[in-house]
CSV table of C-alpha atoms in Angstrom, one decimal:
chain,number,residue,atom,x,y,z
A,1,UNK,CA,-72.3,-4.1,-32.2
A,2,UNK,CA,-69.2,-4.1,-30.1
A,3,UNK,CA,-65.9,-4.5,-31.9
A,4,UNK,CA,-63.7,-7.2,-30.4
A,5,UNK,CA,-60.1,-6.1,-30.2
A,6,UNK,CA,-60.6,-2.4,-30.1
A,7,UNK,CA,-58.8,-2.3,-26.7
A,8,UNK,CA,-55.4,-3.6,-27.7
A,9,UNK,CA,-51.7,-2.9,-28.4
A,10,UNK,CA,-49.6,-1.4,-31.1
A,11,UNK,CA,-49.2,-4.1,-33.7
A,12,UNK,CA,-48.5,-2.9,-37.3
A,13,UNK,CA,-47.1,-5.6,-39.6
A,14,UNK,CA,-45.0,-5.1,-42.7
A,15,UNK,CA,-48.3,-5.1,-44.7
A,16,UNK,CA,-50.9,-2.9,-43.1
A,17,UNK,CA,-53.5,-4.9,-45.0
A,18,UNK,CA,-52.8,-7.7,-42.5
A,19,UNK,CA,-52.8,-5.6,-39.3
A,20,UNK,CA,-52.3,-1.8,-38.8
A,21,UNK,CA,-53.0,-1.4,-35.1
A,22,UNK,CA,-51.4,1.5,-33.0
A,23,UNK,CA,-51.8,2.4,-29.4
A,24,UNK,CA,-50.1,5.6,-28.7
A,25,UNK,CA,-49.9,7.4,-25.3
A,26,UNK,CA,-52.5,5.0,-24.0
A,27,UNK,CA,-52.1,1.5,-22.6
A,28,UNK,CA,-54.5,-1.4,-22.0
A,29,UNK,CA,-55.4,-2.0,-18.3
A,30,UNK,CA,-57.0,-5.3,-17.4
A,31,UNK,CA,-60.2,-5.6,-15.5
A,32,UNK,CA,-58.9,-8.4,-13.4
A,33,UNK,CA,-62.2,-9.7,-12.1
A,34,UNK,CA,-63.8,-9.6,-15.6
A,35,UNK,CA,-66.9,-7.6,-14.8
A,36,UNK,CA,-66.3,-4.5,-16.8
A,37,UNK,CA,-68.8,-2.7,-18.9
A,38,UNK,CA,-70.0,-4.8,-21.9
A,39,UNK,CA,-67.8,-7.6,-20.5
A,40,UNK,CA,-64.7,-5.9,-21.8
A,41,UNK,CA,-61.6,-7.4,-20.2
A,42,UNK,CA,-59.6,-4.2,-20.4
A,43,UNK,CA,-59.8,-0.4,-21.1
A,44,UNK,CA,-57.3,2.0,-22.6
A,45,UNK,CA,-56.0,4.5,-20.0
A,46,UNK,CA,-53.8,7.6,-20.3
A,47,UNK,CA,-50.0,7.3,-20.0
A,48,UNK,CA,-48.6,9.8,-17.5
A,49,UNK,CA,-47.8,13.4,-18.4
A,50,UNK,CA,-44.5,15.3,-17.7
A,51,UNK,CA,-44.4,17.9,-15.0
A,52,UNK,CA,-41.2,20.0,-15.3
A,53,UNK,CA,-39.5,20.3,-12.0
A,54,UNK,CA,-36.1,21.9,-12.8
A,55,UNK,CA,-33.5,22.4,-15.5
A,56,UNK,CA,-30.1,20.9,-14.8
A,57,UNK,CA,-27.8,23.0,-16.9
A,58,UNK,CA,-27.7,22.6,-20.6
A,59,UNK,CA,-28.1,18.8,-20.6
A,60,UNK,CA,-28.8,16.2,-21.7
A,61,UNK,CA,-29.6,14.3,-18.5
A,62,UNK,CA,-27.1,11.4,-18.8
A,63,UNK,CA,-27.9,9.6,-15.6
A,64,UNK,CA,-30.3,9.4,-12.6
A,65,UNK,CA,-29.6,7.4,-9.5
A,66,UNK,CA,-31.1,7.0,-6.0
A,67,UNK,CA,-28.3,6.3,-3.6
A,68,UNK,CA,-28.5,4.0,-0.6
A,69,UNK,CA,-28.5,7.2,1.5
A,70,UNK,CA,-31.8,8.2,-0.1
A,71,UNK,CA,-30.1,11.1,-2.0
A,72,UNK,CA,-31.0,11.4,-5.7
A,73,UNK,CA,-28.0,12.2,-8.0
A,74,UNK,CA,-28.2,13.3,-11.6
A,75,UNK,CA,-25.5,13.9,-14.2
A,76,UNK,CA,-26.5,16.5,-16.7
A,77,UNK,CA,-24.0,17.7,-19.3
A,78,UNK,CA,-20.8,17.8,-17.3
A,79,UNK,CA,-22.4,18.6,-14.0
A,80,UNK,CA,-23.3,16.4,-11.0
A,81,UNK,CA,-26.4,17.5,-9.2
A,82,UNK,CA,-28.0,16.4,-5.9
A,83,UNK,CA,-31.8,16.5,-6.0
A,84,UNK,CA,-32.9,16.5,-2.4
A,85,UNK,CA,-35.6,19.0,-3.3
A,86,UNK,CA,-36.5,18.3,-7.0
A,87,UNK,CA,-37.4,21.9,-7.7
A,88,UNK,CA,-34.1,23.1,-6.2
A,89,UNK,CA,-31.2,20.9,-7.4
A,90,UNK,CA,-27.8,21.6,-6.0
A,91,UNK,CA,-24.7,21.5,-8.3
A,92,UNK,CA,-22.1,19.4,-6.5
A,93,UNK,CA,-19.4,19.3,-9.1
A,94,UNK,CA,-18.5,19.9,-12.7
A,95,UNK,CA,-16.0,18.3,-15.1
A,96,UNK,CA,-17.3,14.9,-15.8
A,97,UNK,CA,-16.0,14.0,-19.3
A,98,UNK,CA,-17.3,12.2,-22.3
A,99,UNK,CA,-20.8,12.0,-23.6
A,100,UNK,CA,-23.6,9.5,-23.5
A,101,UNK,CA,-24.9,7.6,-20.5
A,102,UNK,CA,-23.4,7.8,-17.0
A,103,UNK,CA,-23.6,4.6,-14.9
A,104,UNK,CA,-23.8,4.9,-11.1
A,105,UNK,CA,-23.7,2.6,-8.1
A,106,UNK,CA,-22.7,3.0,-4.4
A,107,UNK,CA,-21.5,0.9,-1.5
A,108,UNK,CA,-23.1,3.0,1.3
A,109,UNK,CA,-19.9,5.1,1.6
A,110,UNK,CA,-18.9,6.1,-1.9
A,111,UNK,CA,-21.0,6.5,-5.1
A,112,UNK,CA,-19.0,5.5,-8.2
A,113,UNK,CA,-19.7,7.2,-11.6
A,114,UNK,CA,-18.3,6.0,-14.9
A,115,UNK,CA,-18.7,7.6,-18.2
A,116,UNK,CA,-16.5,5.7,-20.6
A,117,UNK,CA,-13.5,8.0,-20.0
A,118,UNK,CA,-12.9,8.3,-16.3
A,119,UNK,CA,-14.3,7.1,-13.0
A,120,UNK,CA,-15.4,9.3,-10.1
A,121,UNK,CA,-16.2,8.7,-6.5
A,122,UNK,CA,-18.6,10.8,-4.5
A,123,UNK,CA,-18.4,10.7,-0.7
A,124,UNK,CA,-22.1,10.4,0.3
A,125,UNK,CA,-21.5,11.9,3.7
A,126,UNK,CA,-19.5,15.0,2.7
A,127,UNK,CA,-20.6,15.5,-0.9
A,128,UNK,CA,-17.0,15.7,-2.1
A,129,UNK,CA,-16.3,14.3,-5.6
A,130,UNK,CA,-12.8,13.0,-6.6
A,131,UNK,CA,-11.5,11.3,-9.7
A,132,UNK,CA,-10.5,7.7,-9.1
A,133,UNK,CA,-6.8,7.9,-9.8
A,134,UNK,CA,-5.8,4.3,-8.7
A,135,UNK,CA,-3.6,3.2,-11.7
A,136,UNK,CA,-5.3,-0.2,-11.6
A,137,UNK,CA,-8.7,1.2,-12.2
A,138,UNK,CA,-9.7,-0.1,-15.7
A,139,UNK,CA,-9.5,2.5,-18.4
A,140,UNK,CA,-12.8,3.4,-20.2
A,141,UNK,CA,-15.1,1.7,-17.8
A,142,UNK,CA,-18.7,2.6,-18.6
A,143,UNK,CA,-20.8,0.3,-16.4
A,144,UNK,CA,-20.7,0.0,-12.6
A,145,UNK,CA,-22.7,-2.3,-10.3
A,146,UNK,CA,-22.7,-3.2,-6.6
A,147,UNK,CA,-22.7,-6.7,-5.2
A,148,UNK,CA,-21.7,-7.8,-1.6
A,149,UNK,CA,-19.7,-4.7,-0.8
A,150,UNK,CA,-17.8,-4.9,-4.1
A,151,UNK,CA,-18.2,-2.3,-6.9
A,152,UNK,CA,-17.8,-4.0,-10.2
A,153,UNK,CA,-16.9,-2.4,-13.6
A,154,UNK,CA,-16.3,-3.6,-17.1
A,155,UNK,CA,-13.2,-3.1,-19.2
A,156,UNK,CA,-14.4,-2.2,-22.7
A,157,UNK,CA,-12.9,-4.1,-25.6
A,158,UNK,CA,-12.1,-7.1,-23.4
A,159,UNK,CA,-13.9,-9.9,-21.7
A,160,UNK,CA,-12.7,-8.7,-18.3
A,161,UNK,CA,-14.6,-7.2,-15.4
A,162,UNK,CA,-12.9,-5.7,-12.3
A,163,UNK,CA,-14.0,-5.3,-8.7
A,164,UNK,CA,-12.9,-2.9,-6.0
A,165,UNK,CA,-11.6,-3.6,-2.6
A,166,UNK,CA,-14.3,-4.5,-0.1
A,167,UNK,CA,-16.2,-1.4,1.0
A,168,UNK,CA,-13.6,0.9,-0.7
A,169,UNK,CA,-14.6,2.4,-4.0
A,170,UNK,CA,-11.2,4.2,-4.4
A,171,UNK,CA,-9.0,1.1,-4.1
A,172,UNK,CA,-8.4,-1.3,-7.0
A,173,UNK,CA,-6.0,-4.1,-7.2
A,174,UNK,CA,-4.4,-5.2,-10.5
A,175,UNK,CA,-5.2,-8.8,-9.8
A,176,UNK,CA,-8.9,-8.3,-8.9
A,177,UNK,CA,-10.5,-9.1,-12.2
A,178,UNK,CA,-12.2,-12.1,-13.8
A,179,UNK,CA,-13.3,-12.8,-17.4
A,180,UNK,CA,-16.4,-13.9,-19.1
A,181,UNK,CA,-15.0,-16.8,-21.1
A,182,UNK,CA,-17.9,-18.9,-22.2
A,183,UNK,CA,-17.6,-17.3,-25.6
A,184,UNK,CA,-14.8,-15.4,-27.3
A,185,UNK,CA,-16.9,-12.3,-27.8
A,186,UNK,CA,-16.2,-9.1,-25.9
A,187,UNK,CA,-18.0,-8.1,-22.7
A,188,UNK,CA,-20.4,-5.2,-23.4
A,189,UNK,CA,-22.2,-4.7,-20.2
A,190,UNK,CA,-23.1,-6.2,-16.8
A,191,UNK,CA,-25.9,-6.2,-14.3
A,192,UNK,CA,-26.6,-7.4,-10.8
A,193,UNK,CA,-29.9,-9.1,-10.4
A,194,UNK,CA,-31.0,-11.3,-7.4
A,195,UNK,CA,-27.4,-11.1,-6.1
A,196,UNK,CA,-26.1,-12.7,-9.3
A,197,UNK,CA,-23.7,-11.0,-11.8
A,198,UNK,CA,-25.1,-11.1,-15.3
A,199,UNK,CA,-22.4,-10.6,-18.0
A,200,UNK,CA,-23.5,-9.8,-21.5
A,201,UNK,CA,-21.3,-9.8,-24.6
A,202,UNK,CA,-21.9,-9.3,-28.3
A,203,UNK,CA,-23.2,-12.8,-28.8
A,204,UNK,CA,-23.5,-14.4,-25.4
A,205,UNK,CA,-24.7,-14.1,-21.8
A,206,UNK,CA,-23.3,-15.8,-18.7
A,207,UNK,CA,-24.0,-15.5,-15.0
A,208,UNK,CA,-21.5,-15.4,-12.1
A,209,UNK,CA,-22.0,-15.5,-8.3
A,210,UNK,CA,-20.0,-14.6,-5.3
A,211,UNK,CA,-18.4,-17.8,-4.1
A,212,UNK,CA,-16.8,-16.3,-1.0
A,213,UNK,CA,-13.3,-17.2,-2.1
A,214,UNK,CA,-11.1,-14.2,-1.1
A,215,UNK,CA,-8.9,-14.6,-4.1
A,216,UNK,CA,-11.4,-15.3,-6.9
A,217,UNK,CA,-14.8,-14.3,-5.4
A,218,UNK,CA,-16.7,-14.3,-8.7
A,219,UNK,CA,-17.2,-17.6,-10.4
A,220,UNK,CA,-19.5,-18.8,-13.2
A,221,UNK,CA,-22.6,-20.7,-12.4
A,222,UNK,CA,-22.5,-24.0,-14.2
A,223,UNK,CA,-25.1,-24.2,-17.0
A,224,UNK,CA,-25.9,-20.4,-16.7
A,225,UNK,CA,-24.9,-19.6,-20.3
A,226,UNK,CA,-27.0,-18.3,-23.2
A,227,UNK,CA,-25.9,-17.9,-26.8
A,228,UNK,CA,-27.7,-14.5,-27.0
A,229,UNK,CA,-25.9,-11.2,-26.6
A,230,UNK,CA,-26.8,-7.6,-26.6
A,231,UNK,CA,-27.3,-5.1,-29.5
A,232,UNK,CA,-27.1,-1.9,-27.3
A,233,UNK,CA,-25.3,-1.6,-23.9
A,234,UNK,CA,-27.9,0.8,-22.5
A,235,UNK,CA,-30.9,-1.5,-23.1
A,236,UNK,CA,-30.0,-4.0,-20.3
A,237,UNK,CA,-32.4,-3.0,-17.5
A,238,UNK,CA,-34.1,-4.9,-14.6
A,239,UNK,CA,-37.7,-4.8,-13.4
A,240,UNK,CA,-40.1,-7.4,-11.9
A,241,UNK,CA,-37.0,-9.4,-10.8
A,242,UNK,CA,-35.9,-9.9,-14.3
A,243,UNK,CA,-33.4,-8.3,-16.7
A,244,UNK,CA,-34.6,-7.2,-20.2
A,245,UNK,CA,-32.4,-6.3,-23.2
A,246,UNK,CA,-32.3,-5.7,-26.9
A,247,UNK,CA,-30.6,-8.8,-28.2
A,248,UNK,CA,-28.2,-9.8,-30.9
A,249,UNK,CA,-26.2,-12.9,-31.7
A,250,UNK,CA,-24.2,-14.4,-34.6
A,251,UNK,CA,-27.5,-14.8,-36.6
A,252,UNK,CA,-28.9,-11.3,-36.3
A,253,UNK,CA,-30.4,-8.7,-33.9
A,254,UNK,CA,-33.5,-6.8,-33.0
A,255,UNK,CA,-35.4,-9.1,-30.6
A,256,UNK,CA,-36.2,-8.0,-27.1
A,257,UNK,CA,-35.4,-10.7,-24.4
A,258,UNK,CA,-36.3,-11.3,-20.8
A,259,UNK,CA,-34.1,-13.5,-18.6
A,260,UNK,CA,-36.3,-16.1,-16.9
A,261,UNK,CA,-34.2,-18.4,-14.7
A,262,UNK,CA,-31.2,-19.0,-16.8
A,263,UNK,CA,-33.0,-18.9,-20.2
A,264,UNK,CA,-33.9,-16.1,-22.5
A,265,UNK,CA,-37.6,-15.5,-23.3
A,266,UNK,CA,-38.6,-13.5,-26.3
A,267,UNK,CA,-41.0,-10.7,-25.4
A,268,UNK,CA,-41.0,-8.6,-28.6
A,269,UNK,CA,-43.6,-9.3,-31.3
A,270,UNK,CA,-43.1,-9.5,-35.0
A,271,UNK,CA,-44.7,-6.0,-35.2
A,272,UNK,CA,-42.2,-4.5,-32.8
A,273,UNK,CA,-39.3,-6.3,-34.5
A,274,UNK,CA,-40.4,-5.1,-37.9
A,275,UNK,CA,-40.3,-1.5,-36.5
A,276,UNK,CA,-36.8,-2.0,-34.9
A,277,UNK,CA,-35.5,-3.4,-38.2
A,278,UNK,CA,-36.2,0.0,-39.8
A,279,UNK,CA,-34.1,2.0,-37.3
A,280,UNK,CA,-30.7,1.2,-38.7
A,281,UNK,CA,-27.8,1.1,-36.3
A,282,UNK,CA,-29.1,-0.1,-32.9
A,283,UNK,CA,-26.0,0.3,-30.8
A,284,UNK,CA,-27.2,3.7,-29.4
A,285,UNK,CA,-30.6,2.5,-28.3
A,286,UNK,CA,-31.4,3.1,-24.6
A,287,UNK,CA,-34.0,1.8,-22.2
A,288,UNK,CA,-35.4,2.5,-18.7
A,289,UNK,CA,-37.9,0.8,-16.5
A,290,UNK,CA,-40.5,2.0,-14.0
A,291,UNK,CA,-43.4,0.7,-12.0
A,292,UNK,CA,-46.6,2.6,-12.5
A,293,UNK,CA,-50.0,2.0,-10.8
A,294,UNK,CA,-49.4,-1.8,-10.7
A,295,UNK,CA,-47.8,-2.0,-14.1
A,296,UNK,CA,-44.1,-2.8,-14.7
A,297,UNK,CA,-42.9,-1.1,-17.9
A,298,UNK,CA,-39.8,-1.5,-20.0
A,299,UNK,CA,-39.4,1.5,-22.3
A,300,UNK,CA,-37.1,1.3,-25.3
A,301,UNK,CA,-35.8,4.4,-27.2
A,302,UNK,CA,-34.0,4.6,-30.5
A,303,UNK,CA,-32.2,7.7,-31.8
A,304,UNK,CA,-34.0,9.2,-34.7
A,305,UNK,CA,-37.1,7.0,-34.3
A,306,UNK,CA,-40.5,8.7,-34.1
A,307,UNK,CA,-41.8,6.7,-31.2
A,308,UNK,CA,-40.8,4.9,-28.0
A,309,UNK,CA,-41.8,1.3,-27.5
A,310,UNK,CA,-43.0,0.3,-24.1
A,311,UNK,CA,-43.6,-3.3,-22.9
A,312,UNK,CA,-46.1,-3.9,-20.1
A,313,UNK,CA,-45.3,-7.0,-18.1
A,314,UNK,CA,-48.8,-7.0,-16.6
A,315,UNK,CA,-50.5,-7.6,-19.9
A,316,UNK,CA,-47.6,-8.8,-22.1
A,317,UNK,CA,-48.6,-6.1,-24.6
A,318,UNK,CA,-46.6,-3.3,-26.3
A,319,UNK,CA,-47.8,0.3,-26.7
A,320,UNK,CA,-46.0,3.5,-27.9
A,321,UNK,CA,-45.2,6.8,-26.3
A,322,UNK,CA,-44.5,9.9,-28.4
A,323,UNK,CA,-43.8,13.6,-27.9
A,324,UNK,CA,-45.7,16.0,-30.0
A,325,UNK,CA,-43.5,18.9,-31.2
A,326,UNK,CA,-44.8,22.4,-31.1
A,327,UNK,CA,-43.9,22.7,-34.8
A,328,UNK,CA,-46.0,19.6,-35.6
A,329,UNK,CA,-45.3,15.9,-35.8
A,330,UNK,CA,-44.3,13.3,-33.2
A,331,UNK,CA,-41.0,12.0,-32.1
A,332,UNK,CA,-39.8,9.6,-29.4
A,333,UNK,CA,-40.8,10.3,-25.8
A,334,UNK,CA,-38.6,12.8,-23.9
A,335,UNK,CA,-37.7,10.5,-21.0
A,336,UNK,CA,-34.2,9.0,-21.3
A,337,UNK,CA,-33.7,7.6,-17.8
A,338,UNK,CA,-35.8,7.1,-14.6
A,339,UNK,CA,-35.4,7.2,-10.9
A,340,UNK,CA,-38.0,6.7,-8.1
A,341,UNK,CA,-37.1,9.0,-5.1
A,342,UNK,CA,-39.5,7.3,-2.8
A,343,UNK,CA,-42.5,9.5,-3.6
A,344,UNK,CA,-41.9,10.7,-7.2
A,345,UNK,CA,-41.1,9.1,-10.5
A,346,UNK,CA,-38.3,11.3,-11.9
A,347,UNK,CA,-37.1,11.2,-15.6
A,348,UNK,CA,-34.4,13.1,-17.4
A,349,UNK,CA,-34.7,14.6,-20.9
A,350,UNK,CA,-32.7,13.0,-23.7
A,351,UNK,CA,-31.9,16.3,-25.4
A,352,UNK,CA,-31.7,19.1,-22.7
A,353,UNK,CA,-31.3,19.4,-18.9
A,354,UNK,CA,-35.0,19.2,-18.0
A,355,UNK,CA,-35.9,17.1,-15.0
A,356,UNK,CA,-39.6,15.9,-15.0
A,357,UNK,CA,-42.0,14.1,-12.7
A,358,UNK,CA,-44.3,11.5,-14.2
A,359,UNK,CA,-47.8,12.4,-13.2
A,360,UNK,CA,-51.3,11.1,-14.0
A,361,UNK,CA,-52.7,14.5,-12.9
A,362,UNK,CA,-50.8,16.3,-15.7
A,363,UNK,CA,-52.2,15.8,-19.2
A,364,UNK,CA,-49.3,17.5,-21.2
A,365,UNK,CA,-45.7,16.9,-21.7
A,366,UNK,CA,-44.5,20.0,-19.9
A,367,UNK,CA,-46.2,22.6,-22.2
A,368,UNK,CA,-46.6,20.3,-25.2
A,369,UNK,CA,-49.9,18.5,-26.0
A,370,UNK,CA,-50.0,14.7,-25.8
A,371,UNK,CA,-51.4,13.0,-28.8
A,372,UNK,CA,-53.4,9.9,-27.8
A,373,UNK,CA,-54.2,7.6,-30.6
A,374,UNK,CA,-55.9,4.2,-31.1
A,375,UNK,CA,-55.9,2.6,-34.5
A,376,UNK,CA,-58.1,-0.4,-34.3
A,377,UNK,CA,-57.9,-3.8,-36.0
A,378,UNK,CA,-59.5,-4.3,-39.4
A,379,UNK,CA,-63.2,-4.8,-39.6
A,380,UNK,CA,-64.3,-7.1,-42.4
A,381,UNK,CA,-67.2,-9.6,-43.1
A,382,UNK,CA,-65.8,-12.3,-45.4
A,383,UNK,CA,-65.6,-9.8,-48.3
A,384,UNK,CA,-69.2,-8.7,-48.0
A,385,UNK,CA,-70.1,-5.0,-47.9
A,386,UNK,CA,-70.6,-3.4,-44.5
A,387,UNK,CA,-73.0,-0.4,-44.2
A,388,UNK,CA,-71.7,1.8,-41.3
A,389,UNK,CA,-74.5,3.9,-39.8
A,390,UNK,CA,-72.5,5.0,-36.7
A,391,UNK,CA,-69.3,4.6,-34.7
A,392,UNK,CA,-69.4,5.3,-31.0
A,393,UNK,CA,-66.4,5.4,-28.7
A,394,UNK,CA,-67.6,4.2,-25.3
A,395,UNK,CA,-65.6,6.2,-22.9
A,396,UNK,CA,-65.6,8.3,-19.7
A,397,UNK,CA,-67.1,11.6,-20.9
A,398,UNK,CA,-67.6,14.8,-19.0
A,399,UNK,CA,-63.9,15.2,-18.2
A,400,UNK,CA,-63.5,18.7,-19.6
A,401,UNK,CA,-61.5,21.3,-17.6
A,402,UNK,CA,-63.1,24.2,-15.8
A,403,UNK,CA,-61.8,26.7,-18.4
A,404,UNK,CA,-59.3,27.2,-21.2
A,405,UNK,CA,-57.9,24.6,-23.5
A,406,UNK,CA,-59.6,21.3,-22.7
A,407,UNK,CA,-62.8,22.9,-21.3
A,408,UNK,CA,-64.7,21.3,-24.2
A,409,UNK,CA,-62.4,18.4,-25.2
A,410,UNK,CA,-62.7,17.1,-28.8
A,411,UNK,CA,-62.1,13.7,-30.3
A,412,UNK,CA,-61.1,13.2,-33.9
A,413,UNK,CA,-62.3,10.1,-35.9
A,414,UNK,CA,-61.2,9.0,-39.3
A,415,UNK,CA,-61.2,5.7,-41.2
A,416,UNK,CA,-59.4,3.8,-43.9
A,417,UNK,CA,-61.2,1.7,-46.5
A,418,UNK,CA,-58.1,0.5,-48.3
A,419,UNK,CA,-56.4,-1.5,-45.5
A,420,UNK,CA,-54.8,1.5,-43.8
A,421,UNK,CA,-53.0,3.1,-46.7
A,422,UNK,CA,-55.1,6.3,-47.1
A,423,UNK,CA,-57.6,8.0,-44.7
A,424,UNK,CA,-60.9,9.8,-44.8
A,425,UNK,CA,-61.4,13.4,-43.8
A,426,UNK,CA,-61.2,14.0,-40.0
A,427,UNK,CA,-64.5,14.1,-38.2
A,428,UNK,CA,-64.7,15.8,-34.7
A,429,UNK,CA,-67.1,15.5,-31.8
A,430,UNK,CA,-67.1,16.6,-28.1
A,431,UNK,CA,-65.9,14.3,-25.3
A,432,UNK,CA,-68.1,16.3,-22.9
A,433,UNK,CA,-67.6,19.5,-20.9
A,434,UNK,CA,-67.1,19.1,-17.2
A,435,UNK,CA,-70.0,17.1,-15.7
A,436,UNK,CA,-71.5,16.0,-19.0
A,437,UNK,CA,-71.3,12.4,-18.0
A,438,UNK,CA,-74.1,11.2,-20.3
A,439,UNK,CA,-72.7,12.7,-23.5
A,440,UNK,CA,-72.0,10.1,-26.1
A,441,UNK,CA,-68.9,10.3,-28.4
A,442,UNK,CA,-70.6,9.2,-31.6
A,443,UNK,CA,-70.2,9.7,-35.3
A,444,UNK,CA,-72.9,9.0,-37.9
A,445,UNK,CA,-73.4,8.4,-41.7
A,446,UNK,CA,-70.1,6.7,-42.3
A,447,UNK,CA,-70.7,5.0,-45.6
A,448,UNK,CA,-70.1,1.4,-46.7
A,449,UNK,CA,-67.0,-0.7,-47.1
A,450,UNK,CA,-65.7,-4.2,-47.4
A,451,UNK,CA,-62.8,-3.6,-45.0
A,452,UNK,CA,-62.4,-0.7,-42.6
A,453,UNK,CA,-59.7,0.5,-40.1
A,454,UNK,CA,-61.0,3.0,-37.5
A,455,UNK,CA,-58.8,5.5,-35.7
A,456,UNK,CA,-59.6,7.9,-32.8
A,457,UNK,CA,-57.3,10.7,-31.7
A,458,UNK,CA,-57.4,13.2,-28.8
A,459,UNK,CA,-54.9,16.0,-28.1
A,460,UNK,CA,-56.7,18.0,-25.5
A,461,UNK,CA,-55.2,18.0,-21.9
A,462,UNK,CA,-57.8,15.9,-20.2
A,463,UNK,CA,-58.1,12.4,-18.7
A,464,UNK,CA,-58.8,9.7,-21.2
A,465,UNK,CA,-60.4,6.3,-20.5
A,466,UNK,CA,-61.6,4.4,-23.5
A,467,UNK,CA,-63.8,1.3,-22.9
A,468,UNK,CA,-64.9,-0.1,-26.2
A,469,UNK,CA,-66.0,0.7,-29.8
A,470,UNK,CA,-69.6,0.3,-30.7
A,471,UNK,CA,-70.7,0.1,-34.4
A,472,UNK,CA,-74.1,0.6,-36.0
A,473,UNK,CA,-73.7,-1.7,-39.0
A,474,UNK,CA,-75.6,-3.8,-41.4
A,475,UNK,CA,-74.0,-6.5,-43.6
A,476,UNK,CA,-74.7,-6.8,-47.3
A,477,UNK,CA,-74.0,-9.0,-50.2
A,478,UNK,CA,-70.7,-9.6,-52.0
C-alpha cells in the first residue's frame, strides 16, 4: 500500500500528535505532467552541496554582489575582495568598519557599499575604493539600492531616505531626501523591485516611484500602502519578481509575507510560524534568494536556530536545510548570502571567510556530511490496530560511489508509535552499490500499532531521489 503524503514538506505543529513532518536537505519536486511512478505527483530530491572555492580572510562573509560590469565583489571581515576567478580572489581594500551585513549597489561607474557606519565607493574601472566623505551623506546608512541612475540609501532612526546625484555616487545634496510618511514608524529598509521603491518600516510598507520631477523625483504611489512592517532588516529579498520578508506590525510578528501587486500575501504556515515563535529576538534574522533547477527559493536564517527554513515558490512548500557538525548535531545551513556570477551559484559562510559554490554534483557541505531526513505524516486507521509487515522506500537505488565512503550507501529507518515523542531503534539497509539498480530499500517485521510516524535518514555522500513509501500492512480490530 502506498502512503499518501510521504512526499511532502516540513510541517511540525505545536503538538506532534497532530502533525510531526520534517523534510530536511531534501525538497519536493513536482512531476508536472502527472505520469510519475505509482502516479506520484512529486519526488524528494537532494538539496545542493557546498563546494569550497576559497577562504576570504577570517570572515564572516558579510556581503556578495555581482556588479553591472560582471565583477563579483565580496566583503569578508573588513576586506573587500574581487572574485573574477572564484578560486583566486583578489583583495582590493581593507578597513570597512562595523559588523553585520554589508549592502551593495552600483550605477555602472561606482559601486556603493554601506555597513551601518560609513559609506564607500568603488570605481569599477580602476578598482580604487574611497570613503564617501560628502558631509551630506546620511550617517549610519546600512541599505543601498539603485533606481534610474540614482543610488538610494536609508537614514536609520528616521523615516527618511536619501538619493545621490544622477550617475554620481560620491555627490550627495542636503535637500535630496524624501520620507515615508504613511505611518509614523521608522524606516527600517528599502528595496527596488520592478522599478518601484519599496520602503518598509517597523509596522508599515509603502511604495514610491520616480515621477521625473527634478526637485522631488520620488513620490508615493496612491493606494500602495500596507499596514505590515518588517521584523528583521536583512529578510527583505526579491525573487520571482516579488519581494519577500519576515513581517511584524502593531499586533505581533513572525509571519513571512510576499508582496503581490500592492498587497501582502502570507506564505508561511502555522508550522513555520510556530518554529519562528521559539527563536526569541528576530531582529538579527537574515535571508537570501536563489533560483535552482527551475525552483525559486527564499531561505530564512535565524541566529542560534538549528535549521534554515526554505520556501519553494514552485510548490508553495517549505523544507529545511541544516549543516551537520563534525562533533555531532545539526545547526543552520552555512550559507548567509548568495550571488550568481553567470555560471555559478556562490554563497558566503555566516561564521568564517569560506566562499562556496552550490553544486548538485557534490554531496557534502565542504567536508561535512549532509543529513537528509524525511519524517512522514501519521499513519492511522480510525484507532484500529495496524500490523506492519514491511516498509519500503521506493527510490533510485544503485547510486553508490566507486570507492570509499558512499560506495555502499546506507539508509536508516525508525518509527514512533506514540505520536512522534519517542522512537524505535534504528534499522539500516543498503541503498545499493553502484549499478545495483534493482535493489530494494525495504525493512521487515515492524510490529503493530494504532498510530505510526515513519522516518528515513541518509548521511552518505550520494545522490538521493525518494519516490514514495510502500507499506505491507494489515488492519485489525479496535
